[in-house]
CSV table of C-alpha atoms in Angstrom, one decimal:
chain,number,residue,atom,x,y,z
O,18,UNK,CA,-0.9,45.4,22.5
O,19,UNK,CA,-2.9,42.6,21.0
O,20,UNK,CA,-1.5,41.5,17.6
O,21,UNK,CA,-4.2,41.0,15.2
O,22,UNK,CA,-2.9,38.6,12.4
O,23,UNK,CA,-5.8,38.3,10.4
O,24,UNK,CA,-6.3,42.3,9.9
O,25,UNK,CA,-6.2,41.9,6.3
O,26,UNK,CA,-7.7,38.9,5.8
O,27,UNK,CA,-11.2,40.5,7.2
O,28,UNK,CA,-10.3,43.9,5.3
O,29,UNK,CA,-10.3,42.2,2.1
O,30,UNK,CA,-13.5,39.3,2.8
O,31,UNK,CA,-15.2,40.4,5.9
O,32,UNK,CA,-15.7,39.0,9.4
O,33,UNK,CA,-18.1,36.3,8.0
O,34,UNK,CA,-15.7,35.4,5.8
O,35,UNK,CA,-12.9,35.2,8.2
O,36,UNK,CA,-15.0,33.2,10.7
O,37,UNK,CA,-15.9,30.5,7.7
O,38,UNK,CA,-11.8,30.0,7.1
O,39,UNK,CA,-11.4,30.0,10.7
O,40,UNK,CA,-14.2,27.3,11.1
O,41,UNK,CA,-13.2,24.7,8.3
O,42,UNK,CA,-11.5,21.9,8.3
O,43,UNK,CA,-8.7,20.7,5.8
O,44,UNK,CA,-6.9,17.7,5.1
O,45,UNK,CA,-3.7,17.7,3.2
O,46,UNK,CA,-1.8,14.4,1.5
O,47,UNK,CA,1.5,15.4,0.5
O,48,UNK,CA,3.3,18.3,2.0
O,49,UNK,CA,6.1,18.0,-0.6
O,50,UNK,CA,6.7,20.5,-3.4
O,51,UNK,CA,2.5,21.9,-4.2
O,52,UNK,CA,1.4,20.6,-0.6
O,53,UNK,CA,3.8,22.6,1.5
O,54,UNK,CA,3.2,25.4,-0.2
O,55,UNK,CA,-0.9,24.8,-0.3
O,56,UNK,CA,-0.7,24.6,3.9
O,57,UNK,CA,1.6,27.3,4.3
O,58,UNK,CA,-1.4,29.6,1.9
O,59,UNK,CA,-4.1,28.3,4.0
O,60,UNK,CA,-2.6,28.9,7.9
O,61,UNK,CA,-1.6,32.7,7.1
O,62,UNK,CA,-5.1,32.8,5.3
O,63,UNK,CA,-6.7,31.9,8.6
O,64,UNK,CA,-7.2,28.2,8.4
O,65,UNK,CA,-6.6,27.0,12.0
O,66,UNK,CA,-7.9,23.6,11.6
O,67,UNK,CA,-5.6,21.8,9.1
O,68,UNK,CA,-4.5,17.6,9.0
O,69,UNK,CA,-0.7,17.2,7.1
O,70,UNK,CA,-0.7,13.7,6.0
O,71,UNK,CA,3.2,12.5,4.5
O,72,UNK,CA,5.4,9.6,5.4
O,73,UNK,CA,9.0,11.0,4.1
O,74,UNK,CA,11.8,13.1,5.8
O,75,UNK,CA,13.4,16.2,4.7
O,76,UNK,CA,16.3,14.8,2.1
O,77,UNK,CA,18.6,17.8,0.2
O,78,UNK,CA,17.2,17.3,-3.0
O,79,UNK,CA,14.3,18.7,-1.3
O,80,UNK,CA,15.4,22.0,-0.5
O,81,UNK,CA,15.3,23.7,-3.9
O,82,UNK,CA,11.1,23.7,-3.9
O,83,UNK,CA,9.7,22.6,-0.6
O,84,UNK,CA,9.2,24.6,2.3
O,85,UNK,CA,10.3,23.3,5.1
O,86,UNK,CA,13.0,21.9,3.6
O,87,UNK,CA,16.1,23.7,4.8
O,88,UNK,CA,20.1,22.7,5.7
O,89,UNK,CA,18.5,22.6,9.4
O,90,UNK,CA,15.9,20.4,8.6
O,91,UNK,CA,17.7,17.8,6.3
O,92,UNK,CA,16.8,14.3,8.4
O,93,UNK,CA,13.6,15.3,10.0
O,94,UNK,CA,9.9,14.3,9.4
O,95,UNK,CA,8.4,16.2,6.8
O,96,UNK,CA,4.8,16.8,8.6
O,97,UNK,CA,6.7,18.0,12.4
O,98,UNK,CA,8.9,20.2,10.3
O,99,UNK,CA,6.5,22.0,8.5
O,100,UNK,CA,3.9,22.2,11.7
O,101,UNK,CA,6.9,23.5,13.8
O,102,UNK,CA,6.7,26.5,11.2
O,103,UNK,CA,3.1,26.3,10.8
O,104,UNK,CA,2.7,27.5,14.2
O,105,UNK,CA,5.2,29.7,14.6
O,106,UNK,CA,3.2,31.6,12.1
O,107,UNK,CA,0.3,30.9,14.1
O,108,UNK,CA,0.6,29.3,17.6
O,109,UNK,CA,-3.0,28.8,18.1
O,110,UNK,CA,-3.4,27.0,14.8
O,111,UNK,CA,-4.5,22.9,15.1
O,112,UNK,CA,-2.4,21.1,12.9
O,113,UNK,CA,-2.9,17.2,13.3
O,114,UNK,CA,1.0,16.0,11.8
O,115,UNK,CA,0.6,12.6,10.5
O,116,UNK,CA,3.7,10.7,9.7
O,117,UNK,CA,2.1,7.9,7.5
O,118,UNK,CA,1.3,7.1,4.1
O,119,UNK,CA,-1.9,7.4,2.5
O,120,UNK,CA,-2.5,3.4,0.5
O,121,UNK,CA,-4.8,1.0,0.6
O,122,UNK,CA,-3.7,-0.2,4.0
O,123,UNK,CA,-3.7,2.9,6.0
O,124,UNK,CA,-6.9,4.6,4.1
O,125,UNK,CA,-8.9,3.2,6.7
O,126,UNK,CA,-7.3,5.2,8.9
O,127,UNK,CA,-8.4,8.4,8.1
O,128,UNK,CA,-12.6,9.6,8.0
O,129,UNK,CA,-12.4,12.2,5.6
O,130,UNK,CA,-16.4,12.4,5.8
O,131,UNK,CA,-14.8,14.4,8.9
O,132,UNK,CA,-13.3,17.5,7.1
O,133,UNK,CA,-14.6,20.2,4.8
O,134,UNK,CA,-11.8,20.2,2.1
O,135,UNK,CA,-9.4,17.5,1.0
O,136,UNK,CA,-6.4,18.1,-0.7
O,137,UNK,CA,-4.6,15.7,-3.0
O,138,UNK,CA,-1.1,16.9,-3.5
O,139,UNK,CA,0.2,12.7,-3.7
O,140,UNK,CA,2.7,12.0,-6.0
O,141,UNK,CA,2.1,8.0,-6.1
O,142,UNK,CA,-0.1,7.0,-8.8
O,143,UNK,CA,-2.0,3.6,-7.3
O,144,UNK,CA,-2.5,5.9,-3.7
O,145,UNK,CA,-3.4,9.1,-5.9
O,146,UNK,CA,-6.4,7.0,-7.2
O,147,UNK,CA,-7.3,5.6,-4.3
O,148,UNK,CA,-7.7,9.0,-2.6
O,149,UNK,CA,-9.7,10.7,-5.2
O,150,UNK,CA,-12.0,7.8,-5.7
O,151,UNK,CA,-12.4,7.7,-1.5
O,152,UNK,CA,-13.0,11.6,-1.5
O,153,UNK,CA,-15.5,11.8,-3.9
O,154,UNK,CA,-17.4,9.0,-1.9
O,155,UNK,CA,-17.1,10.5,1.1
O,156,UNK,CA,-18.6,13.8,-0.3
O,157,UNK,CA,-16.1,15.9,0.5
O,158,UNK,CA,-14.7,18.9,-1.9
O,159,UNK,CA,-11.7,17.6,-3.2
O,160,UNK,CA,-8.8,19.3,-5.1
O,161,UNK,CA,-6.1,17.5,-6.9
O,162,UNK,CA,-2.7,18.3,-7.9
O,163,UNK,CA,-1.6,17.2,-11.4
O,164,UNK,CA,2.0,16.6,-12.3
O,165,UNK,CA,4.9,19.8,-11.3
O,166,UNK,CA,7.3,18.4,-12.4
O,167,UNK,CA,9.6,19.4,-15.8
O,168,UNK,CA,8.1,22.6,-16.0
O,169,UNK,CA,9.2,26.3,-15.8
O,170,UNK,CA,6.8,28.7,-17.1
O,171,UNK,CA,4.0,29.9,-14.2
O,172,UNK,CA,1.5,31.5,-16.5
O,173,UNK,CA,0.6,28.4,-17.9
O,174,UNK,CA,-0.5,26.9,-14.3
O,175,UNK,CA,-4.2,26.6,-15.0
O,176,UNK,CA,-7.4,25.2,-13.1
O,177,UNK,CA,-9.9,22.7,-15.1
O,178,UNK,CA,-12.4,19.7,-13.9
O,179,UNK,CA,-10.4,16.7,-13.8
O,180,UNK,CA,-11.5,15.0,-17.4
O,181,UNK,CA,-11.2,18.0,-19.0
O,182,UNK,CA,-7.3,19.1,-17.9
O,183,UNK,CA,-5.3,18.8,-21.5
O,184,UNK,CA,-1.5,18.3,-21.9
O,185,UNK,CA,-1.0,16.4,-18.4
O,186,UNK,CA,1.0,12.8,-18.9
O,187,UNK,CA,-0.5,12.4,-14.7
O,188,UNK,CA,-3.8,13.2,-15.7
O,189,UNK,CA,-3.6,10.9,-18.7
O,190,UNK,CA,-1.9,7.9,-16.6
O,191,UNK,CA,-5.2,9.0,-14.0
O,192,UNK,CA,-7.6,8.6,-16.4
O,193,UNK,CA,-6.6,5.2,-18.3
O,194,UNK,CA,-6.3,3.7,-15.1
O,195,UNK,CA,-9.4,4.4,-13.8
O,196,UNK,CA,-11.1,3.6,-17.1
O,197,UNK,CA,-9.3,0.1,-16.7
O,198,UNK,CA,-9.9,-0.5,-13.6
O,199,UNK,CA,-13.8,0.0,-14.4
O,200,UNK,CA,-14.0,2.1,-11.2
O,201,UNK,CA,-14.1,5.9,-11.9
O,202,UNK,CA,-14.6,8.8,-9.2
O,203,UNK,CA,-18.4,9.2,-8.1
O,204,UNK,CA,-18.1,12.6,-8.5
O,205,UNK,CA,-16.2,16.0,-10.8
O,206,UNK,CA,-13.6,17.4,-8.8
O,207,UNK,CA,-11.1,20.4,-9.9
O,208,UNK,CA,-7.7,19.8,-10.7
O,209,UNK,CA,-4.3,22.4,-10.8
O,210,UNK,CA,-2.1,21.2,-14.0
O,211,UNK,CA,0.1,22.9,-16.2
O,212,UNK,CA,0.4,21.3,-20.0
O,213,UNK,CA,4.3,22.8,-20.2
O,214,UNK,CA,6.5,19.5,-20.2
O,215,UNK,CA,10.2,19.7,-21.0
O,216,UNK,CA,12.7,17.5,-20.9
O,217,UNK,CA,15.4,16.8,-18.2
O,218,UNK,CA,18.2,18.3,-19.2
O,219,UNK,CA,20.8,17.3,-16.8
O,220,UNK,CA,21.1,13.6,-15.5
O,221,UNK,CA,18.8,12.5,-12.6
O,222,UNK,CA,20.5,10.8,-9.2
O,223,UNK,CA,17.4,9.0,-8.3
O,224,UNK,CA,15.4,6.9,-9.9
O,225,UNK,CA,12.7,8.3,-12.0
O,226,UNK,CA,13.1,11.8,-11.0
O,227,UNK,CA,12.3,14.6,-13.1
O,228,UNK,CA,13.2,18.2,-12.4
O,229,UNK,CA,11.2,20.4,-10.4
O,230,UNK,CA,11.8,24.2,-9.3
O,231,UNK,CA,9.8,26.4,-6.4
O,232,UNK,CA,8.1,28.8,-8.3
O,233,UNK,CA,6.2,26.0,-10.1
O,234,UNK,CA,5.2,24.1,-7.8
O,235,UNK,CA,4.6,26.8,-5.0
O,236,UNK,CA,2.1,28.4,-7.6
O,237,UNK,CA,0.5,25.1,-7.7
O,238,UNK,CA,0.5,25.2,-4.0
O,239,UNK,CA,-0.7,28.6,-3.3
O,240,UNK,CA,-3.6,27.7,-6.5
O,241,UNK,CA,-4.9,24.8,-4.7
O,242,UNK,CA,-4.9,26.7,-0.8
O,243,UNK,CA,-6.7,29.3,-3.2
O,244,UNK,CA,-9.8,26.8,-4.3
O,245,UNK,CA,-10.4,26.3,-0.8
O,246,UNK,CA,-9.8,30.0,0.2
O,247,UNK,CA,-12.3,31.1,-2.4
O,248,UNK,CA,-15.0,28.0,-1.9
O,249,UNK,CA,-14.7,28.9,2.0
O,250,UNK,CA,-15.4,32.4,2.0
O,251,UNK,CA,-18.4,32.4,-0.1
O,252,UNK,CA,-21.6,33.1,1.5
O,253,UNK,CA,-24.1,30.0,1.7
């Protein structure tokens, strides 16, 4: 018996549909907390064709929010863990693991002119910029992921174009340093933010960590894989 895995898929958007999520191309820079989640939404949506770009390894702090991040896994590379699971869901999905960082001495590594969808799940601010502005060149539909941290309520998880996303100390930080720098994005791009912050209320064991639990920043996640789910299945 052949096992069809994309049944559903096609009962809820048609074969058209499932073809066009079958056919794209996405790239993904971070697979942490919100980018783990985003991949994992995409490959059991039908996405075959998906690029994990992250340079760290599973550490236990991890394992509270992010999905590959398991006792087993504690040690490993981020991006071969989670396409190890990737294709387990689907074996005859093509997920290019990159083990790198995205910064201004690797972006020239990477043509995203190439893909369809580009997703910005990077918690570095400097690299964060750098990415958006070199999307939005490129062309390419970008979507960015706004600060998860120090949050707890999911309802207030919201989708806005990036200059207009309210109650987001990211999105602020994004926006005065563009403005300084005197070099902002070519083009609009959506964003997934959330204007809940609290405050820490334990003490951190890292530097500058905040807080962060799994069913915010898997809803982020799953919202992002969403943009490109919905954008993708549209007919042209």
């Amino acid at each position: 018996m052949t096992t069809d895995y994309q049944s559903r898929t096609r009962l809820l958007v048609g074969d058209d549909a499932a073809r066009r999520l079958s056919d794209i191309k996405v790239i993904v820079f971070g697979v942490g907390g919100v980018g783990s989640w985003c991949v994992e939404g995409l490959v059991r949506s039908g996405v075959r064709r998906v690029t994990i770009v992250d340079p760290d390894c599973v550490c236990p702090s991890n394992v509270n929010r992010q999905l590959m991040a398991t006792a087993q896994t504690i040690g490993r590379v981020k991006v071969d863990a989670l396409k190890e699971h990737l294709l387990c869901i689907n074996p005859e999905a093509e997920i290019d693991a990159r083990h790198a960082a995205f910064c201004a001495d690797t972006a020239g590594q990477f043509d995203l002119a190439e893909y369809d969808y580009v997703i910005d799940a990077i918690d570095s601010l400097q690299d964060k910029m750098l990415l958006i502005r070199t999307a939005c060149d490129a062309g390419v539909r970008l979507y960015s992921s706004m600060g998860a941290a120090r949050k707890l309520d999911p309802t207030r998880v919201s989708v806005a174009e990036f200059w207009k996303v309210q109650g987001c100390p990211l999105a602020r930080s994004l926006r005065q340093g563009f403005k300084k720098s005197g070099m902002l994005p070519s083009r609009k791009f959506l964003c997934v933010y959330s204007d809940e912050l609290l405050d820490n209320a334990g003490t951190p064991q890292e530097p500058r960590a905040n807080g962060s639990m799994v069913h915010i920043t898997a809803v982020f996640g799953f919202t992002l894989a969403g943009l490109v789910i919905g954008d993708a299945v549209k007919e042209r």
